[in-house]
Tab-separated table of C-alpha atoms in Angstrom:
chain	number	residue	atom	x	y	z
A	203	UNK	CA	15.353	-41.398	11.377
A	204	UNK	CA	12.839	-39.595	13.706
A	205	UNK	CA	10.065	-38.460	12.022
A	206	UNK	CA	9.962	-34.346	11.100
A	207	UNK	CA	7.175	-32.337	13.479
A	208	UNK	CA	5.050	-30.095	11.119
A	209	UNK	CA	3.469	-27.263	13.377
A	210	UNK	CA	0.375	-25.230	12.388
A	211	UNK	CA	0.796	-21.612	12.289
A	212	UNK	CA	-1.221	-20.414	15.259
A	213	UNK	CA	-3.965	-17.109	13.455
A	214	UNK	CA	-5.256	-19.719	10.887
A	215	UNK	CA	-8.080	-17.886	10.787
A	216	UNK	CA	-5.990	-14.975	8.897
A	217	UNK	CA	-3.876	-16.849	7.017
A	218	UNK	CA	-5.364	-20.434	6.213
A	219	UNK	CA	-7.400	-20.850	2.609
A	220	UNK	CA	-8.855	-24.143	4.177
A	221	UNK	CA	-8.350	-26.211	7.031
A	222	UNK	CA	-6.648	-28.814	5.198
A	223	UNK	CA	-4.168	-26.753	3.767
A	224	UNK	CA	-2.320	-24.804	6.617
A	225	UNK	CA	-0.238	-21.830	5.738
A	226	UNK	CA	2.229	-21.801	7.518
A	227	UNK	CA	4.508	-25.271	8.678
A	228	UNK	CA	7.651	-25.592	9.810
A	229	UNK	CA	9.586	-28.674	7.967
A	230	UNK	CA	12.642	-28.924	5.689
A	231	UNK	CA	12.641	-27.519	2.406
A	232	UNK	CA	11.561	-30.164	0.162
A	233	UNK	CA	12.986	-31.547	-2.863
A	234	UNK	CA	11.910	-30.393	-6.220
A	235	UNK	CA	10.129	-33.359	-7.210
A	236	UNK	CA	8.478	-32.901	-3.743
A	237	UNK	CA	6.709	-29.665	-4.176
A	238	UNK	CA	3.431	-30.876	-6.113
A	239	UNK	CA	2.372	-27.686	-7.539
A	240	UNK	CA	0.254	-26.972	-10.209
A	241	UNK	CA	2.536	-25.916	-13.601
A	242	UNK	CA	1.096	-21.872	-14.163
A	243	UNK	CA	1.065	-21.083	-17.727
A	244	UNK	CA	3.498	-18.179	-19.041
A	245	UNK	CA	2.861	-15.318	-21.495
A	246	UNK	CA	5.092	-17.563	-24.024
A	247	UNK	CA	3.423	-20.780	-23.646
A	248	UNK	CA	-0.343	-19.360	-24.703
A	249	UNK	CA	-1.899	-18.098	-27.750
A	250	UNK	CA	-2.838	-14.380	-27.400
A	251	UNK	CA	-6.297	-15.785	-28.117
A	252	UNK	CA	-5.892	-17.747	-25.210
A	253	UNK	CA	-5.652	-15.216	-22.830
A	254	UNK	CA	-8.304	-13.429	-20.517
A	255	UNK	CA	-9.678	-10.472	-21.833
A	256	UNK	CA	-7.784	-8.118	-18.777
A	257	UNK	CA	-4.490	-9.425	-20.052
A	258	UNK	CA	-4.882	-8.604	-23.640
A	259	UNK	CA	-6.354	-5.120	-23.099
A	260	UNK	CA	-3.734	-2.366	-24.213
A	261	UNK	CA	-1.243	-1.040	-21.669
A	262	UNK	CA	-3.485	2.420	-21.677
A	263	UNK	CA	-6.185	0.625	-19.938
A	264	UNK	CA	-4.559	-0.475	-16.760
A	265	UNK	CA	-3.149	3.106	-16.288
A	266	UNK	CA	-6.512	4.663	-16.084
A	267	UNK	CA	-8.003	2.486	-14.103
A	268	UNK	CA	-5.190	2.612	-11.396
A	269	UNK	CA	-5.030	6.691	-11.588
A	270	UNK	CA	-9.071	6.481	-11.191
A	271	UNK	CA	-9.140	4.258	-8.816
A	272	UNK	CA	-6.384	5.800	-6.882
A	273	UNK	CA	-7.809	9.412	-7.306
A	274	UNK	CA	-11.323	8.162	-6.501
A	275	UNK	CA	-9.806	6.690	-3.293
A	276	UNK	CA	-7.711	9.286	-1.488
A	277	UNK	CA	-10.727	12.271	-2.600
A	278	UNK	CA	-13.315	9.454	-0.830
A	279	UNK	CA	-10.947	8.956	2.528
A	280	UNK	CA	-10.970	13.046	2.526
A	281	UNK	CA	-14.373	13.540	1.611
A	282	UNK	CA	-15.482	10.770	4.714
A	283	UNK	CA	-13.232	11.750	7.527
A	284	UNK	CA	-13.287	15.582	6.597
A	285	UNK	CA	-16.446	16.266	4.679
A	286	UNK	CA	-19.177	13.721	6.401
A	287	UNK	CA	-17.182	14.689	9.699
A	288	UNK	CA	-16.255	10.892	10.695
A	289	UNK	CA	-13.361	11.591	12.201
A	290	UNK	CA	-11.550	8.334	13.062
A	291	UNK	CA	-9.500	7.643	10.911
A	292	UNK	CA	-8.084	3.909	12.882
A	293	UNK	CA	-11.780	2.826	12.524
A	294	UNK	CA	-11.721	3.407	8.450
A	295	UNK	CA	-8.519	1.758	8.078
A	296	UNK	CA	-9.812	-1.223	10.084
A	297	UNK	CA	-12.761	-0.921	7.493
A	298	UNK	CA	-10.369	-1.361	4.444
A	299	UNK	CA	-8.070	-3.876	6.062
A	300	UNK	CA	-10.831	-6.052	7.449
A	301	UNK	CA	-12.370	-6.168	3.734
A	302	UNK	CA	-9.040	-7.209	2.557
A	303	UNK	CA	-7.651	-9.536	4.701
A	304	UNK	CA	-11.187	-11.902	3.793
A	305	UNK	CA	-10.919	-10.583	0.214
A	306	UNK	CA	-7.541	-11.944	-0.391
A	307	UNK	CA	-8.164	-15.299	1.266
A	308	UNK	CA	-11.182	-15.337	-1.366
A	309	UNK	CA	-8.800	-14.360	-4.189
A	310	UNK	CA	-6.480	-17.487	-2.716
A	311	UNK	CA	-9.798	-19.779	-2.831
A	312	UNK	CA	-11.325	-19.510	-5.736
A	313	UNK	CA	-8.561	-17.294	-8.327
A	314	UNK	CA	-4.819	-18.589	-8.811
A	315	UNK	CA	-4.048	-14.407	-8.313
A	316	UNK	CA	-2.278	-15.415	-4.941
A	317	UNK	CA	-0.261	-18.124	-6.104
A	318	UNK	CA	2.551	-17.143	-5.261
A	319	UNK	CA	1.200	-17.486	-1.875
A	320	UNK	CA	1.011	-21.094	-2.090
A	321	UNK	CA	4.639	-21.314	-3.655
A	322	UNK	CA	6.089	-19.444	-0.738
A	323	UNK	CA	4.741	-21.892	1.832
A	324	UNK	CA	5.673	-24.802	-0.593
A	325	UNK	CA	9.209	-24.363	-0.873
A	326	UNK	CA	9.309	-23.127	3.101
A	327	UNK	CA	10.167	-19.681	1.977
A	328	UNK	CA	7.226	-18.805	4.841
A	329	UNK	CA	7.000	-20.246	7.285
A	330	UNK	CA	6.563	-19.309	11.655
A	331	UNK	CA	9.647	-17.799	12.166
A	332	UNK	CA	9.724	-15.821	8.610
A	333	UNK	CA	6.479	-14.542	9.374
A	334	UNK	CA	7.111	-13.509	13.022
A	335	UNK	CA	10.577	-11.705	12.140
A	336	UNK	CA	10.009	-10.201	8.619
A	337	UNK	CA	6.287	-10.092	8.144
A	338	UNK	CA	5.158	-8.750	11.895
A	339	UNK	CA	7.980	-5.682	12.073
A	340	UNK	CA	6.772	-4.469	8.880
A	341	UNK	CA	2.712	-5.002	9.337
A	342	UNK	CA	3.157	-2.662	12.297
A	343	UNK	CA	4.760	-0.245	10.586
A	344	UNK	CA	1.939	-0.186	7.610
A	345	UNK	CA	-0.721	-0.042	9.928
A	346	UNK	CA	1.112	2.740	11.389
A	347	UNK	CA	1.207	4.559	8.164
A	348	UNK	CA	-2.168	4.301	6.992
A	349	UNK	CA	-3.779	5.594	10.062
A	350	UNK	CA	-1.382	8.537	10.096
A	351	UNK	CA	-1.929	8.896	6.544
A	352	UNK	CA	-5.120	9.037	7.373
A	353	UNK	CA	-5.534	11.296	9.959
A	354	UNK	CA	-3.564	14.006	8.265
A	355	UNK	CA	-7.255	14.243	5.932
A	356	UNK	CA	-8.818	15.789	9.022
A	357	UNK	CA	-6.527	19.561	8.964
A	358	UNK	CA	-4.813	19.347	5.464
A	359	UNK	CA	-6.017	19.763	1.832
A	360	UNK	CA	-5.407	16.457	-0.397
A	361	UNK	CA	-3.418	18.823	-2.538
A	362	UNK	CA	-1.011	20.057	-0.223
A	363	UNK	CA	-0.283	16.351	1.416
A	364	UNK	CA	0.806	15.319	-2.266
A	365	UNK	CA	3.174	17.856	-2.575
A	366	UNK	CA	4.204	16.668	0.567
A	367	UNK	CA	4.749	13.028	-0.067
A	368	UNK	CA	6.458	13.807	-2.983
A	369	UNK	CA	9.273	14.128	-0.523
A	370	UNK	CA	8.762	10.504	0.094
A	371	UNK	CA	12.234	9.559	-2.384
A	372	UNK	CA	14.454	11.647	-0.077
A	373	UNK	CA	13.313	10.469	3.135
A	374	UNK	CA	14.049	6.333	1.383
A	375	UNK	CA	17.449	7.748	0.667
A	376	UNK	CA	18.509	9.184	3.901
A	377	UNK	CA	17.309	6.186	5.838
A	378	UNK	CA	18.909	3.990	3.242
A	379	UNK	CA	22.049	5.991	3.617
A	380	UNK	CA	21.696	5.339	7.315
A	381	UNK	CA	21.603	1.357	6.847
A	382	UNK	CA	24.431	2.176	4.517
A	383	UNK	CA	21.798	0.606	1.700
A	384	UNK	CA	23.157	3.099	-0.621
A	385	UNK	CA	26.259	4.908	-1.295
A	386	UNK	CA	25.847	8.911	-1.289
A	387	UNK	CA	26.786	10.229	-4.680
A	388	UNK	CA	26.738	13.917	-5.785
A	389	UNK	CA	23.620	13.340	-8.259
A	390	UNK	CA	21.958	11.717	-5.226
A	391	UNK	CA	22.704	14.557	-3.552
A	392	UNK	CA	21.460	16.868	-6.144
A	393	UNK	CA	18.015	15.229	-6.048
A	394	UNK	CA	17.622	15.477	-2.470
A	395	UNK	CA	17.885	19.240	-2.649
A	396	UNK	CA	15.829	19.398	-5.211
A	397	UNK	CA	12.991	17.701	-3.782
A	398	UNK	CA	13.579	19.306	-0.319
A	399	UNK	CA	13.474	23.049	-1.893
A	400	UNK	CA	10.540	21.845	-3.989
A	401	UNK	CA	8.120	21.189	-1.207
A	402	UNK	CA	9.990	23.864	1.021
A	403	UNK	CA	8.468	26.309	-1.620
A	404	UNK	CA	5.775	24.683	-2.054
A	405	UNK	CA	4.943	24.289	2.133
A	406	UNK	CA	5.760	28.043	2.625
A	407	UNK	CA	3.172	29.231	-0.451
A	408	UNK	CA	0.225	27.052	1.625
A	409	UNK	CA	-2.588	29.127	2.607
A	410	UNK	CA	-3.856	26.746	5.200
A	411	UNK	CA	-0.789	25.714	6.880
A	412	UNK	CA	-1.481	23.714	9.645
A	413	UNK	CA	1.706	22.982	11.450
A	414	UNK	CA	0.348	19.463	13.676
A	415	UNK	CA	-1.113	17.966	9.993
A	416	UNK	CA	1.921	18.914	8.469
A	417	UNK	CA	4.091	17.064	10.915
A	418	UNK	CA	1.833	14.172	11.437
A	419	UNK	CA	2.034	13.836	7.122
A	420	UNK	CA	6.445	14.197	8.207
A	421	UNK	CA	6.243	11.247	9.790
A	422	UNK	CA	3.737	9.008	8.001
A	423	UNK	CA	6.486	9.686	5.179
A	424	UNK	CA	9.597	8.757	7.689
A	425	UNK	CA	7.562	5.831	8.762
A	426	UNK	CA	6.325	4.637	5.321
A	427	UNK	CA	10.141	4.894	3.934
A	428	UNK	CA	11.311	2.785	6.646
A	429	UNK	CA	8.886	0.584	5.761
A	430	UNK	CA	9.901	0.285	2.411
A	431	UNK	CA	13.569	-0.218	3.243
A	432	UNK	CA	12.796	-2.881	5.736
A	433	UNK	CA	10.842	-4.764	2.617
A	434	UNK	CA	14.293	-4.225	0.862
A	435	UNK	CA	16.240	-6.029	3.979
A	436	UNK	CA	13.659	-8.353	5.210
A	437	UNK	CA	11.669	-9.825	2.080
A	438	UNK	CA	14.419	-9.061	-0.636
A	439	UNK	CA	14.191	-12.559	-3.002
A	440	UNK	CA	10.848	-13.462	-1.738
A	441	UNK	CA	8.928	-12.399	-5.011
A	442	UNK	CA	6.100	-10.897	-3.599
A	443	UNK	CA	3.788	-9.246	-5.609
A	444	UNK	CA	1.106	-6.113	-3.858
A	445	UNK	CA	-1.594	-8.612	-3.781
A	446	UNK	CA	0.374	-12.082	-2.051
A	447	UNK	CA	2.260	-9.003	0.179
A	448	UNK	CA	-1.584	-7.601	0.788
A	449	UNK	CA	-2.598	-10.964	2.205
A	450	UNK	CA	0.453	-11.822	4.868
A	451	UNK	CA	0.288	-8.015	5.857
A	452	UNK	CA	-3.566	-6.941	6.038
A	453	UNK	CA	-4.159	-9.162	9.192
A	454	UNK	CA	-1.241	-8.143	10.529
A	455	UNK	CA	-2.159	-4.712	10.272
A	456	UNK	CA	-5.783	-5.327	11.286
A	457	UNK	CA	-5.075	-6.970	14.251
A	458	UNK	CA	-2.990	-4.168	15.677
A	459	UNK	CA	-5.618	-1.061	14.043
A	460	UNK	CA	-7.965	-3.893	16.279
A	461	UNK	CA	-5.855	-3.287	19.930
A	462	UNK	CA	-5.647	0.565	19.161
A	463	UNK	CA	-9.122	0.867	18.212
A	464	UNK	CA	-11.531	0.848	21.238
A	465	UNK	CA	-8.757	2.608	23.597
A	466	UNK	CA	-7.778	5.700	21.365
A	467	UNK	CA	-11.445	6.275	18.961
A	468	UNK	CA	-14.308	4.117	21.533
A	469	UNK	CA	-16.949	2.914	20.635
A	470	UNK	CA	-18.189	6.526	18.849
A	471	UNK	CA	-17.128	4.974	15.353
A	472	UNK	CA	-19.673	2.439	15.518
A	473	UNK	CA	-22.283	5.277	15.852
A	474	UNK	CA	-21.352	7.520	13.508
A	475	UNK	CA	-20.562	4.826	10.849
A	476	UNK	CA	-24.540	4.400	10.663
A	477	UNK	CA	-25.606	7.930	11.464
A	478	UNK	CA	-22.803	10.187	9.378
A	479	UNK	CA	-21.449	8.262	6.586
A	480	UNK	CA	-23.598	4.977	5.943
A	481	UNK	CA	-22.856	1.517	5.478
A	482	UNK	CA	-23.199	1.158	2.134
A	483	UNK	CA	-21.069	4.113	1.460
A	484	UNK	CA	-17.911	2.750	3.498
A	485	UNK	CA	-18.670	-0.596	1.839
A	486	UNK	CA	-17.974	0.973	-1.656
A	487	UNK	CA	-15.258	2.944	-0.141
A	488	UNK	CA	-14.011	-0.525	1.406
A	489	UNK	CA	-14.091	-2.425	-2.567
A	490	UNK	CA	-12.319	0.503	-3.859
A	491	UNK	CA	-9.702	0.436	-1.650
A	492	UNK	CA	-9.186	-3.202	-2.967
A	493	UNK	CA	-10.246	-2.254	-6.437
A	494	UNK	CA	-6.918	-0.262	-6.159
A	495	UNK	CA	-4.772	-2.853	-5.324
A	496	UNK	CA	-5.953	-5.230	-7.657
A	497	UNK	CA	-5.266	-2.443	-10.559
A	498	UNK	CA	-2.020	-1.676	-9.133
A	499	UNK	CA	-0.726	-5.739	-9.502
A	500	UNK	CA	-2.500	-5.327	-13.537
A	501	UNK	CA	-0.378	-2.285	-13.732
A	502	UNK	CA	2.898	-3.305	-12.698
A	503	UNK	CA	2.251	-6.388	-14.796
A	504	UNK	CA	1.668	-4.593	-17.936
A	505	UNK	CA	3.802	-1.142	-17.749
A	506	UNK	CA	7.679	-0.302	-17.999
A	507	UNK	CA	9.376	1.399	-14.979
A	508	UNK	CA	9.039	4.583	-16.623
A	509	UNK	CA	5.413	4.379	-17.833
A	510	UNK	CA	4.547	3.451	-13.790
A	511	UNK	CA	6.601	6.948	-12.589
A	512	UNK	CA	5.099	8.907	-15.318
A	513	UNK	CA	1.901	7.344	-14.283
A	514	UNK	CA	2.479	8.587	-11.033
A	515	UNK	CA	3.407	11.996	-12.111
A	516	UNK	CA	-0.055	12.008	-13.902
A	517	UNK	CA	-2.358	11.028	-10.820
A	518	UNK	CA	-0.681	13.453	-8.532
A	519	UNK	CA	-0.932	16.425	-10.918
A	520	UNK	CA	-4.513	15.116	-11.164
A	521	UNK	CA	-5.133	14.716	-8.023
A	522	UNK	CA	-4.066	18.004	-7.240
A	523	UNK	CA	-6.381	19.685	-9.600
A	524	UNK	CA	-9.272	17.691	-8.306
A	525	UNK	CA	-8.859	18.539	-4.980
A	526	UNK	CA	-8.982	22.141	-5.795
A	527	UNK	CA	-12.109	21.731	-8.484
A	528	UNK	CA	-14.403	19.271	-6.340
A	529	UNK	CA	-13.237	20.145	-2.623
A	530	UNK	CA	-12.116	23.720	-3.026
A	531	UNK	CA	-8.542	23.556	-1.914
A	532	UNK	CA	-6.928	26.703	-2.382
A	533	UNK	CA	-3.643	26.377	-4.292
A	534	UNK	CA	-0.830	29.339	-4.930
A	535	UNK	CA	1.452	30.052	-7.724
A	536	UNK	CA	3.780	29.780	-5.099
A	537	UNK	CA	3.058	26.184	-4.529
A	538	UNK	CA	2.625	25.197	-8.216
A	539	UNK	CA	6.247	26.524	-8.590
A	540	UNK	CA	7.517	24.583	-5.655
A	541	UNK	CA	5.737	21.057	-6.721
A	542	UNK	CA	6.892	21.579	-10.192
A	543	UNK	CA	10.748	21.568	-9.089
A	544	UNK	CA	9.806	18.860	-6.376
A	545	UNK	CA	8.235	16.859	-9.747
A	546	UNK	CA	11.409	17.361	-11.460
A	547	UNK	CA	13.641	15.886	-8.686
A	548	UNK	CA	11.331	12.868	-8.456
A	549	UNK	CA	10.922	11.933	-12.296
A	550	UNK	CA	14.858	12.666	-12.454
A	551	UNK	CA	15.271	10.806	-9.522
A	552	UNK	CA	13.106	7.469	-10.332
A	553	UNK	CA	14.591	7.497	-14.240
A	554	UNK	CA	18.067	7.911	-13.457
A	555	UNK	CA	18.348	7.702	-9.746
C-alpha cells in the first residue's frame, strides 16, 4: 500500500505552536487508539479542592469581569479613535488582532486553554481544505465587521450604536430565513417588530443623528449576522470554543486588515500611534481586548443561557449610562422608551425565541 503524503499547511507562522508539530496535515482520520492525546480532566473526575482558583470562584465573578471588561473596551475604542482623534480605525483592529493571533499561539504553548485546538487537527477535523473553505469565508467577514464596527466610533455616540445593535437578533433571523435556517413563525414574527419599532423609536429620538454612521453601524450588523449564520453552516459540530475560534480566525483577519491597511489609512497611523494616543496606551487597550475574550470563554463556562442574555442586558444598559456620564452622550426619553421595547423583544426573543 503506497504510503499516505502528509502536507504542511502553508502560514505556519500563524497557525503552528512549534515546528515539530504542524497544524494543519492532510491524512486519513486516524483510529482511536491512534490519536495519542493527553486524557483532560473533567469537572466530575476532580476534587473541588483540586481545582484552580478561577474555576471555583462563584458564577458572580465571571459576570463582572466580562461586563467590565467589555464596557472598559468599547468606551476605550471610542475614547481612542474619537476622543485622542486617531482616526483609523483598520490600524487599531490590526493592533488587537496582531496581539491575539501571538497571544493565542502562547495560550496553545504553554496553557492546555486551546486544546481543543490540538483535538481538531488530531482527529482531521482541520485540516487545508477545512480551513480554506470554512475558516477563510468567515475571517473575512470578521475582519470586515470589526473595522466597520469600528469606524462607526468616529460620528456616533457608544449609546446610540447599542441601541442599534440590539437589532442584531432580527437581522440573524431574516438572513436565516433566507437560507431557510429557520422556519417563520408568528412569535418570530412578533419579535422582529418589536425590535424593529424599538430602535425605530429609539433612532428617530437621537439628537445627533448622523445618517453615514448610522448606515455604516446597518451593515456591520448585516455583515456580523451573516457571519454568525455562516458559523452555524460551516463549523456546526466542530466544538469550538471563542478562544480555539480566536486563534484559526485572528490571522485570518489580520492578514486581510494587513492588505487594506497601507492602501485605504497610509502610513499616517504609524505617526499618530506615537504622537496622539501612545504606545503604551494601545498596548493596554490591545490586552484588554484579549482580557475580554478570555472572560467571555470563563463566562460561558460557568453561566446558564439565561444568566449570559441577562448579562448582556446588564452591560448594554450600563454601557449606555456610561457613555452618557463619562463621554457626555446626550440621550432622550424618546430613546430610553424605544431601547426599552427593543430590550424586551431581545430578552423575549433569546429566552423563548
Amino acid at each position: 500500500m503506497a504510503s499516505n503524503q502528509q502536507q504542511s499547511f502553508s502560514f505556519q507562522t500563524f497557525f503552528e505552536a512549534s515546528k515539530d508539530a504542524p497544524l494543519f496535515s492532510e491524512k486519513p482520520l486516524p483510529s482511536t487508539g491512534s490519536a495519542h492525546l493527553p486524557r483532560r480532566r473533567t469537572d466530575e473526575n476532580v476534587e473541588p479542592g483540586d481545582r484552580p482558583l478561577w474555576q471555583r470562584l462563584p458564577s458572580w465573578v465571571p459576570i463582572i469581569c466580562w461586563i467590565g471588561t467589555s464596557s472598559f473596551v468599547i468606551l476605550q475604542n471610542k475614547h481612542i479613535l474619537s476622543d485622542l482623534k486617531f482616526k483609523h480605525p483598520i490600524a487599531l483592529t490590526t493592533i488587537h488582532l496582531l496581539f491575539q493571533t501571538i497571544a493565542t499561539r502562547l495560550l496553545r504553548q504553554y496553557t492546555p486553554l486551546i486544546d481543543g485546538a490540538k483535538e481538531l487537527e488530531a482527529t482531521g477535523k482541520m485540516n487545508r481544505e477545512v480551513f480554506i473553505r470554512k475558516i477563510i469565508p468567515v475571517g473575512v467577514l470578521f475582519s470586515a465587521s470589526l473595522v466597520l464596527s469600528n469606524w462607526v466610533y468616529l460620528v456616533l455616540s457608544v449609546s446610540f450604536i447599542q441601541m442599534i445593535k440590539a437589532f442584531t437578533p432580527v437581522s440573524v433571523l431574516l438572513i436565516s430565513f433566507a437560507m431557510r435556517l429557520k422556519e417563520p413563525s408568528q412569535k418570530l414574527f412578533g419579535i422582529v417588530c418589536l425590535i424593529s419599532v424599538g430602535v425605530a423609536i429609539a433612532s428617530y429620538g437621537e439628537v445627533e443623528f448622523h445618517l453615514v454612521g448610522f448606515l455604516v453601524q446597518a451593515l456591520a450588523i448585516a455583515i456580523e449576522s451573516t457571519r454568525l449564520v455562516l458559523i452555524q453552516i460551516l463549523l456546526q459540530g466542530m466544538g469550538m470554543n471563542p478562544l480555539t475560534s480566536l486563534y484559526y480566525f485572528a490571522p485570518v483577519c489580520l492578514a486581510v486588515n494587513s492588505i487594506i491597511l497601507l492602501p485605504v489609512e497610509g502610513f499616517q497611523p504609524f505617526y499618530d500611534a506615537v504622537d496622539l494616543v501612545g504606545i503604551p496606551t494601545l498596548f493596554g487597550n490591545a490586552c484588554m481586548t484579549f482580557a475580554l475574550n478570555l472572560s467571555s470563554v470563563w463566562l460561558i463556562g460557568k453561566a446558564s443561557g439565561l444568566v449570559l442574555t441577562l448579562a448582556g442586558v446588564i452591560k448594554d444598559i450600563l454601557l449606555i449610562a456610561g457613555s452618557w456620564a463619562i463621554q457626555g452622550s446626550t440621550i432622550t426619553g424618546i430613546q430610553l422608551f424605544g431601547y426599552a421595547i427593543a430590550l424586551t423583544g431581545l430578552v423575549v426573543f433569546k429566552t423563548q425565541g
